[in-house]
Amino acid sequence: MDMFDRLGEAITNHSRALIVVMLVLTAGLALGLGNIQEQGALSGLSEDTAAAEANAEIQERFSDNNVNTTSTAIVIRNDEENLLSREALLRSLRYQQALYENKSINATLVDDEPTFGIANIVAQASIAADRRGTVDEQTLVGWNEESGVVETSATADNWPTPTLDEQIDEVESMDRWEVEAVLEEVLDPDSDSAATQAAYQLLPEDYSPGSLSTDSRMLLLTQETETQISAAAEISTEVSNAQGNARAIAYDQETDHYDVYGTGLVNYEQKFVIQDSFGILGPLVLLFVVVALSLAYRDVADVALGLVGVVATLCWTLGAMGWLGINFNPVMIAAPIILIGLSVDFALHVTMRYREERQASKAGVRQAMSTALTDLGPALGLITMTTAIGFLSNYTSPLLDLRDFGIVTAIGIVSTLLVFGLLIPALKLELTSVLTRFGWDSTPSLPGSRGATQHLLHGGSTLASRTPVALLVAVLLLTGGAAYAATDVELSADQELFMGDNPPEVTESLPASIEPGEYSLKSDRADIYADFQPPYRQGFILVTGDVATPGALDRVDDARDEINDSDAVYESATDEPAIITPLSEMQAVAKTDQSFNETFERADTTNDGIPNRNIQEVYNAFYRADEDRASRVLDRTDEGNYTAMSIQIGTDGNADRSAATTAVDDGVAVFAGELDAVGTGSFVVEEQLNTRLSATLIQSLAVTILAVLVILTGAFWLKERRPTLGPTTLVPVLLSAIWLFGTMALLEIPISIITAMVGSITVGIGVDYSIHVSERYWHERKHGRSIDEALRRTIAGTGSALMSSAVTTAVGFGVLAFALLPSLRHFGFVLAVGVVYSFVTAVYVHPSLLVVWERYVLGSETVVRLAEPMEGDT
């Protein structure tokens, strides 16, 4: 007896003891469910990209904040009222006051100017006018755009910044004409003051310069964070919840409409999206599994055992996840669905093979189960190994959450093998024994063993017997077309794929306890991006080296011209491109500071607006004239040396990310050969993530294919001395993967952070079907069947189980189409299509491959027959 014979005998002879051991293990692992922590958003990369490192360096070198911050853009809209009126400004200040009074929000706010908008500028300007007797360009505010933090100086004499209560009192004391007088100064389009620059950043793109009327404006909320933020998951729960509360307060405002978007809101909203998605998906998955098992089994006891196995598998997997301290992130929503599909797959194969043995050999219950497990053991072992490799290949991903997903699903497939290879067969034996005592010992026939379904299934074996080569040629032509289409599949790391969509109307009839909520983050972001240029849509160029040279400033001017040629650059209401450079900042300060202007002009002997001598002296004078502005574009050491400069590029929120990245890259290219320059910014980091996604897809797919090929080749050589059967078994899987990517391209489904896994998972799951066909076919050939008879019996037995499994698994994955996250909908649909393709290639293409393999690879080699033919041979 070999290992699988002994295992089959052990399970059948010691079923009760096995049940006790497995149930104890299940209970122990299930305790880990209480340790699972929910994570609202995807975490960052396992290692920083060049852009991410440059972004951190920008913050360190050019921000004078002592704390890390994150900003939320709050856009106020009113189509029926002027939002620059005294009443509208007061409403904005009182909304800010409501934010301050909320304890959860207040605890996260930065100390200096946590909220900032047009209303604050007007109030501070009026207070400064009362203190100095006039409003001038030195009175107001400077805005640190790279971090979204506002720094104010109430007057040139450094009086303390007015409190929010003082600002409210000031505006309440003003009449309409006084408010308009301040606004005229602040919104003067000819002013180069930092106050005016900040004000125009808070107004929509279609604002008419100098107008005292607008129907929308932006307010910034700035919170303190523990670390620099490169991904939403890095924002603490306290900050995310505070942003959610700020949005709730905004939505409660009666007069004005508010759009709110912040990185923490991605984290905040996804928690509810995950909960609501499970509320919808859970009952649907249960319904589909019950219906599918009922149709396949037509036996209440087997359906009940199948459900018990599914629950046990989830307890093992999610319990292990809790014990290992792995967080439940948005990607993990797909893990239970995948495992349910695989559990049903294993259950169907074990049950169908058991039934086949009972009907064919008239064997007893225990003997039939022992034979079924012995015959299926090698296939199930191979399937577990290859599928686990498909999942674990995601460990090549640069995203930490995808690595965790690979680990959890690999644990899941091993759990599936143990539950459906040990626990469920043992329970089946004991349950059947009990039912037999009551005279209930029926074994329903196999699906596909008669009627139209039989003819449909046997199409592949019939074609393989008659025209295998012609079929394979046609399949290769189809695959070539799919491969060509697959070259156009898009890559997308857009965060919008992880923002919840509003649920379909049909969910409105659900009970209140599971009825999903409404999600506005995606629409709010789109509306804000359409009209405004929020601070987190900035691109940067970090230039390092000897920047205190005329050549460096010449390159800065050239870079600005190159960047400005891009349509992706945001243009403010004054039609000025949102490009801030050391040169542009010095030119602005020179217009308002006579002393600096003299230094600047002396250094510009060519009168082209670019200093060409004494650059160190110009920089020093720049720092003396306006240290805030200078420190945001120039980095000066304690010794007074200048080692780096920053160029800031504001991009249109609706601009294509690749176009915005190209604009930054064009600016970087200008410095090549003279200074070191690196482009960065949120969209640049996302674009580099796209590149990493492509690499992840290729790496994980290559790792999976190579590992599966080695395992299959080795397994078939060790067990059957037929190593070439391994590559033959893998070919149908490769065909289905190519078809899948071609389909994604045709349907314009992008490869995102989640769908980047479909290649390796499709191979890992699809190889299950091919292994079952190859194992069964060679099993029949070893027992003396002819090629045609072996194919017929393979499809009649294994094919029927594959059909039931494919339908159930595809429907299970398809349930993800009801998820509220677009990325998960794509993932579920693509996996469902992959399962269908895997079934089609296994049942309709694989038989022809086996015929060609025997005829042209094995050649005249004779298949060894057993001494005695199997019962039921013809």
PDB file of N, CA and C in Angstrom, residues 2-64:
ATOM      1  N   ASP A   2       0.568   2.218  -0.894  1.00  0.00           N
ATOM      2  CA  ASP A   2       1.341   3.455  -0.880  1.00  0.00           C
ATOM      3  C   ASP A   2       0.723   4.421   0.126  1.00  0.00           C
ATOM      4  N   MET A   3       1.287   5.630   0.172  1.00  0.00           N
ATOM      5  CA  MET A   3       0.884   6.593   1.188  1.00  0.00           C
ATOM      6  C   MET A   3      -0.608   6.900   1.112  1.00  0.00           C
ATOM      7  N   PHE A   4      -1.136   7.091  -0.102  1.00  0.00           N
ATOM      8  CA  PHE A   4      -2.530   7.465  -0.247  1.00  0.00           C
ATOM      9  C   PHE A   4      -3.461   6.304   0.089  1.00  0.00           C
ATOM     10  N   ASP A   5      -3.007   5.075  -0.190  1.00  0.00           N
ATOM     11  CA  ASP A   5      -3.793   3.908   0.240  1.00  0.00           C
ATOM     12  C   ASP A   5      -3.909   3.882   1.754  1.00  0.00           C
ATOM     13  N   ARG A   6      -2.782   4.077   2.420  1.00  0.00           N
ATOM     14  CA  ARG A   6      -2.781   4.036   3.888  1.00  0.00           C
ATOM     15  C   ARG A   6      -3.622   5.172   4.468  1.00  0.00           C
ATOM     16  N   LEU A   7      -3.532   6.347   3.824  1.00  0.00           N
ATOM     17  CA  LEU A   7      -4.313   7.484   4.305  1.00  0.00           C
ATOM     18  C   LEU A   7      -5.801   7.217   4.165  1.00  0.00           C
ATOM     19  N   GLY A   8      -6.208   6.691   3.004  1.00  0.00           N
ATOM     20  CA  GLY A   8      -7.620   6.375   2.798  1.00  0.00           C
ATOM     21  C   GLY A   8      -8.123   5.374   3.814  1.00  0.00           C
ATOM     22  N   GLU A   9      -7.324   4.342   4.083  1.00  0.00           N
ATOM     23  CA  GLU A   9      -7.712   3.337   5.077  1.00  0.00           C
ATOM     24  C   GLU A   9      -7.801   3.957   6.476  1.00  0.00           C
ATOM     25  N   ALA A  10      -6.846   4.832   6.809  1.00  0.00           N
ATOM     26  CA  ALA A  10      -6.836   5.442   8.143  1.00  0.00           C
ATOM     27  C   ALA A  10      -8.072   6.307   8.360  1.00  0.00           C
ATOM     28  N   ILE A  11      -8.451   7.077   7.351  1.00  0.00           N
ATOM     29  CA  ILE A  11      -9.624   7.943   7.483  1.00  0.00           C
ATOM     30  C   ILE A  11     -10.879   7.118   7.683  1.00  0.00           C
ATOM     31  N   THR A  12     -11.031   6.062   6.915  1.00  0.00           N
ATOM     32  CA  THR A  12     -12.252   5.259   7.000  1.00  0.00           C
ATOM     33  C   THR A  12     -12.297   4.392   8.253  1.00  0.00           C
ATOM     34  N   ASN A  13     -11.139   3.941   8.722  1.00  0.00           N
ATOM     35  CA  ASN A  13     -11.113   3.049   9.887  1.00  0.00           C
ATOM     36  C   ASN A  13     -11.132   3.797  11.218  1.00  0.00           C
ATOM     37  N   HIS A  14     -10.713   5.063  11.215  1.00  0.00           N
ATOM     38  CA  HIS A  14     -10.639   5.829  12.469  1.00  0.00           C
ATOM     39  C   HIS A  14     -11.399   7.152  12.326  1.00  0.00           C
ATOM     40  N   SER A  15     -12.545   7.080  11.702  1.00  0.00           N
ATOM     41  CA  SER A  15     -13.288   8.301  11.391  1.00  0.00           C
ATOM     42  C   SER A  15     -13.725   9.058  12.640  1.00  0.00           C
ATOM     43  N   ARG A  16     -14.142   8.347  13.684  1.00  0.00           N
ATOM     44  CA  ARG A  16     -14.632   9.038  14.879  1.00  0.00           C
ATOM     45  C   ARG A  16     -13.505   9.791  15.599  1.00  0.00           C
ATOM     46  N   ALA A  17     -12.377   9.148  15.750  1.00  0.00           N
ATOM     47  CA  ALA A  17     -11.247   9.823  16.398  1.00  0.00           C
ATOM     48  C   ALA A  17     -10.795  11.026  15.576  1.00  0.00           C
ATOM     49  N   LEU A  18     -10.817  10.850  14.259  1.00  0.00           N
ATOM     50  CA  LEU A  18     -10.419  11.948  13.374  1.00  0.00           C
ATOM     51  C   LEU A  18     -11.365  13.137  13.524  1.00  0.00           C
ATOM     52  N   ILE A  19     -12.656  12.867  13.645  1.00  0.00           N
ATOM     53  CA  ILE A  19     -13.636  13.946  13.805  1.00  0.00           C
ATOM     54  C   ILE A  19     -13.357  14.735  15.079  1.00  0.00           C
ATOM     55  N   VAL A  20     -13.071  14.020  16.164  1.00  0.00           N
ATOM     56  CA  VAL A  20     -12.801  14.694  17.436  1.00  0.00           C
ATOM     57  C   VAL A  20     -11.580  15.601  17.319  1.00  0.00           C
ATOM     58  N   VAL A  21     -10.491  15.080  16.731  1.00  0.00           N
ATOM     59  CA  VAL A  21      -9.261  15.868  16.590  1.00  0.00           C
ATOM     60  C   VAL A  21      -9.505  17.104  15.732  1.00  0.00           C
ATOM     61  N   MET A  22     -10.198  16.931  14.627  1.00  0.00           N
ATOM     62  CA  MET A  22     -10.429  18.048  13.707  1.00  0.00           C
ATOM     63  C   MET A  22     -11.330  19.110  14.334  1.00  0.00           C
ATOM     64  N   LEU A  23     -12.340  18.676  15.088  1.00  0.00           N
ATOM     65  CA  LEU A  23     -13.222  19.649  15.724  1.00  0.00           C
ATOM     66  C   LEU A  23     -12.494  20.434  16.809  1.00  0.00           C
ATOM     67  N   VAL A  24     -11.593  19.788  17.536  1.00  0.00           N
ATOM     68  CA  VAL A  24     -10.796  20.489  18.544  1.00  0.00           C
ATOM     69  C   VAL A  24      -9.903  21.531  17.875  1.00  0.00           C
ATOM     70  N   LEU A  25      -9.263  21.138  16.778  1.00  0.00           N
ATOM     71  CA  LEU A  25      -8.425  22.093  16.034  1.00  0.00           C
ATOM     72  C   LEU A  25      -9.255  23.257  15.509  1.00  0.00           C
ATOM     73  N   THR A  26     -10.445  22.958  15.013  1.00  0.00           N
ATOM     74  CA  THR A  26     -11.329  24.011  14.495  1.00  0.00           C
ATOM     75  C   THR A  26     -11.693  24.999  15.595  1.00  0.00           C
ATOM     76  N   ALA A  27     -12.028  24.478  16.764  1.00  0.00           N
ATOM     77  CA  ALA A  27     -12.393  25.356  17.884  1.00  0.00           C
ATOM     78  C   ALA A  27     -11.209  26.223  18.309  1.00  0.00           C
ATOM     79  N   GLY A  28     -10.016  25.619  18.357  1.00  0.00           N
ATOM     80  CA  GLY A  28      -8.836  26.379  18.747  1.00  0.00           C
ATOM     81  C   GLY A  28      -8.513  27.492  17.770  1.00  0.00           C
ATOM     82  N   LEU A  29      -8.583  27.197  16.478  1.00  0.00           N
ATOM     83  CA  LEU A  29      -8.298  28.219  15.477  1.00  0.00           C
ATOM     84  C   LEU A  29      -9.388  29.290  15.455  1.00  0.00           C
ATOM     85  N   ALA A  30     -10.628  28.867  15.672  1.00  0.00           N
ATOM     86  CA  ALA A  30     -11.736  29.828  15.635  1.00  0.00           C
ATOM     87  C   ALA A  30     -11.590  30.911  16.693  1.00  0.00           C
ATOM     88  N   LEU A  31     -10.885  30.612  17.770  1.00  0.00           N
ATOM     89  CA  LEU A  31     -10.668  31.626  18.807  1.00  0.00           C
ATOM     90  C   LEU A  31      -9.897  32.826  18.261  1.00  0.00           C
ATOM     91  N   GLY A  32      -9.111  32.611  17.208  1.00  0.00           N
ATOM     92  CA  GLY A  32      -8.346  33.704  16.614  1.00  0.00           C
ATOM     93  C   GLY A  32      -9.201  34.722  15.902  1.00  0.00           C
ATOM     94  N   LEU A  33     -10.479  34.383  15.634  1.00  0.00           N
ATOM     95  CA  LEU A  33     -11.362  35.328  14.947  1.00  0.00           C
ATOM     96  C   LEU A  33     -11.507  36.623  15.734  1.00  0.00           C
ATOM     97  N   GLY A  34     -11.449  36.506  17.058  1.00  0.00           N
ATOM     98  CA  GLY A  34     -11.588  37.699  17.883  1.00  0.00           C
ATOM     99  C   GLY A  34     -10.391  38.623  17.832  1.00  0.00           C
ATOM    100  N   ASN A  35      -9.271  38.162  17.264  1.00  0.00           N
ATOM    101  CA  ASN A  35      -8.057  38.983  17.199  1.00  0.00           C
ATOM    102  C   ASN A  35      -7.945  39.785  15.909  1.00  0.00           C
ATOM    103  N   ILE A  36      -8.868  39.585  14.978  1.00  0.00           N
ATOM    104  CA  ILE A  36      -8.771  40.248  13.675  1.00  0.00           C
ATOM    105  C   ILE A  36      -9.049  41.740  13.826  1.00  0.00           C
ATOM    106  N   GLN A  37      -8.139  42.546  13.319  1.00  0.00           N
ATOM    107  CA  GLN A  37      -8.291  43.996  13.332  1.00  0.00           C
ATOM    108  C   GLN A  37      -8.659  44.478  11.933  1.00  0.00           C
ATOM    109  N   GLU A  38      -9.604  45.401  11.865  1.00  0.00           N
ATOM    110  CA  GLU A  38     -10.051  45.914  10.577  1.00  0.00           C
ATOM    111  C   GLU A  38      -9.173  47.078  10.138  1.00  0.00           C
ATOM    112  N   GLN A  39      -8.777  47.055   8.878  1.00  0.00           N
ATOM    113  CA  GLN A  39      -7.963  48.130   8.299  1.00  0.00           C
ATOM    114  C   GLN A  39      -8.745  48.744   7.157  1.00  0.00           C
ATOM    115  N   GLY A  40      -9.007  50.055   7.233  1.00  0.00           N
ATOM    116  CA  GLY A  40      -9.910  50.679   6.291  1.00  0.00           C
ATOM    117  C   GLY A  40      -9.358  50.921   4.905  1.00  0.00           C
ATOM    118  N   ALA A  41      -8.050  51.022   4.763  1.00  0.00           N
ATOM    119  CA  ALA A  41      -7.479  51.339   3.454  1.00  0.00           C
ATOM    120  C   ALA A  41      -6.205  50.537   3.247  1.00  0.00           C
ATOM    121  N   LEU A  42      -5.770  50.470   1.993  1.00  0.00           N
ATOM    122  CA  LEU A  42      -4.558  49.730   1.679  1.00  0.00           C
ATOM    123  C   LEU A  42      -3.342  50.451   2.240  1.00  0.00           C
ATOM    124  N   SER A  43      -2.399  49.681   2.743  1.00  0.00           N
ATOM    125  CA  SER A  43      -1.166  50.267   3.262  1.00  0.00           C
ATOM    126  C   SER A  43      -0.211  50.549   2.115  1.00  0.00           C
ATOM    127  N   GLY A  44       0.942  51.067   2.460  1.00  0.00           N
ATOM    128  CA  GLY A  44       1.878  51.496   1.439  1.00  0.00           C
ATOM    129  C   GLY A  44       2.725  50.377   0.876  1.00  0.00           C
ATOM    130  N   LEU A  45       3.736  50.781   0.106  1.00  0.00           N
ATOM    131  CA  LEU A  45       4.648  49.840  -0.509  1.00  0.00           C
ATOM    132  C   LEU A  45       5.583  49.249   0.529  1.00  0.00           C
ATOM    133  N   SER A  46       6.089  48.071   0.218  1.00  0.00           N
ATOM    134  CA  SER A  46       7.028  47.425   1.125  1.00  0.00           C
ATOM    135  C   SER A  46       8.358  48.171   1.166  1.00  0.00           C
ATOM    136  N   GLU A  47       8.645  48.895   0.112  1.00  0.00           N
ATOM    137  CA  GLU A  47       9.856  49.721   0.085  1.00  0.00           C
ATOM    138  C   GLU A  47       9.558  50.978  -0.713  1.00  0.00           C
ATOM    139  N   ASP A  48      10.177  52.080  -0.332  1.00  0.00           N
ATOM    140  CA  ASP A  48       9.881  53.350  -0.977  1.00  0.00           C
ATOM    141  C   ASP A  48      10.441  53.399  -2.391  1.00  0.00           C
ATOM    142  N   THR A  49       9.671  53.983  -3.291  1.00  0.00           N
ATOM    143  CA  THR A  49      10.158  54.261  -4.629  1.00  0.00           C
ATOM    144  C   THR A  49      10.988  55.542  -4.587  1.00  0.00           C
ATOM    145  N   ALA A  50      11.643  55.848  -5.693  1.00  0.00           N
ATOM    146  CA  ALA A  50      12.442  57.075  -5.766  1.00  0.00           C
ATOM    147  C   ALA A  50      11.561  58.300  -5.537  1.00  0.00           C
ATOM    148  N   ALA A  51      10.336  58.262  -6.097  1.00  0.00           N
ATOM    149  CA  ALA A  51       9.426  59.388  -5.937  1.00  0.00           C
ATOM    150  C   ALA A  51       8.982  59.530  -4.487  1.00  0.00           C
ATOM    151  N   ALA A  52       8.703  58.401  -3.817  1.00  0.00           N
ATOM    152  CA  ALA A  52       8.268  58.453  -2.429  1.00  0.00           C
ATOM    153  C   ALA A  52       9.384  58.992  -1.534  1.00  0.00           C
ATOM    154  N   GLU A  53      10.615  58.576  -1.784  1.00  0.00           N
ATOM    155  CA  GLU A  53      11.742  59.061  -0.993  1.00  0.00           C
ATOM    156  C   GLU A  53      11.958  60.557  -1.225  1.00  0.00           C
ATOM    157  N   ALA A  54      11.793  60.979  -2.487  1.00  0.00           N
ATOM    158  CA  ALA A  54      11.951  62.407  -2.792  1.00  0.00           C
ATOM    159  C   ALA A  54      10.843  63.222  -2.136  1.00  0.00           C
ATOM    160  N   ASN A  55       9.642  62.663  -2.081  1.00  0.00           N
ATOM    161  CA  ASN A  55       8.528  63.360  -1.451  1.00  0.00           C
ATOM    162  C   ASN A  55       8.804  63.585   0.034  1.00  0.00           C
ATOM    163  N   ALA A  56       9.357  62.570   0.695  1.00  0.00           N
ATOM    164  CA  ALA A  56       9.706  62.714   2.111  1.00  0.00           C
ATOM    165  C   ALA A  56      10.803  63.755   2.293  1.00  0.00           C
ATOM    166  N   GLU A  57      11.750  63.777   1.359  1.00  0.00           N
ATOM    167  CA  GLU A  57      12.843  64.740   1.454  1.00  0.00           C
ATOM    168  C   GLU A  57      12.342  66.163   1.223  1.00  0.00           C
ATOM    169  N   ILE A  58      11.374  66.320   0.329  1.00  0.00           N
ATOM    170  CA  ILE A  58      10.771  67.642   0.106  1.00  0.00           C
ATOM    171  C   ILE A  58      10.175  68.156   1.413  1.00  0.00           C
ATOM    172  N   GLN A  59       9.419  67.286   2.088  1.00  0.00           N
ATOM    173  CA  GLN A  59       8.793  67.694   3.347  1.00  0.00           C
ATOM    174  C   GLN A  59       9.847  68.065   4.388  1.00  0.00           C
ATOM    175  N   GLU A  60      10.924  67.297   4.437  1.00  0.00           N
ATOM    176  CA  GLU A  60      11.953  67.536   5.446  1.00  0.00           C
ATOM    177  C   GLU A  60      12.742  68.809   5.168  1.00  0.00           C
ATOM    178  N   ARG A  61      13.063  69.037   3.905  1.00  0.00           N
ATOM    179  CA  ARG A  61      13.930  70.170   3.569  1.00  0.00           C
ATOM    180  C   ARG A  61      13.181  71.501   3.489  1.00  0.00           C
ATOM    181  N   PHE A  62      11.941  71.472   2.988  1.00  0.00           N
ATOM    182  CA  PHE A  62      11.292  72.727   2.622  1.00  0.00           C
ATOM    183  C   PHE A  62      10.054  73.053   3.449  1.00  0.00           C
ATOM    184  N   SER A  63       9.800  72.294   4.472  1.00  0.00           N
ATOM    185  CA  SER A  63       8.689  72.615   5.358  1.00  0.00           C
ATOM    186  C   SER A  63       9.249  72.988   6.725  1.00  0.00           C
ATOM    187  N   ASP A  64       8.812  74.120   7.251  1.00  0.00           N
ATOM    188  CA  ASP A  64       9.293  74.542   8.564  1.00  0.00           C
ATOM    189  C   ASP A  64       8.331  74.140   9.676  1.00  0.00           C
TER     190      ASP A  64
END
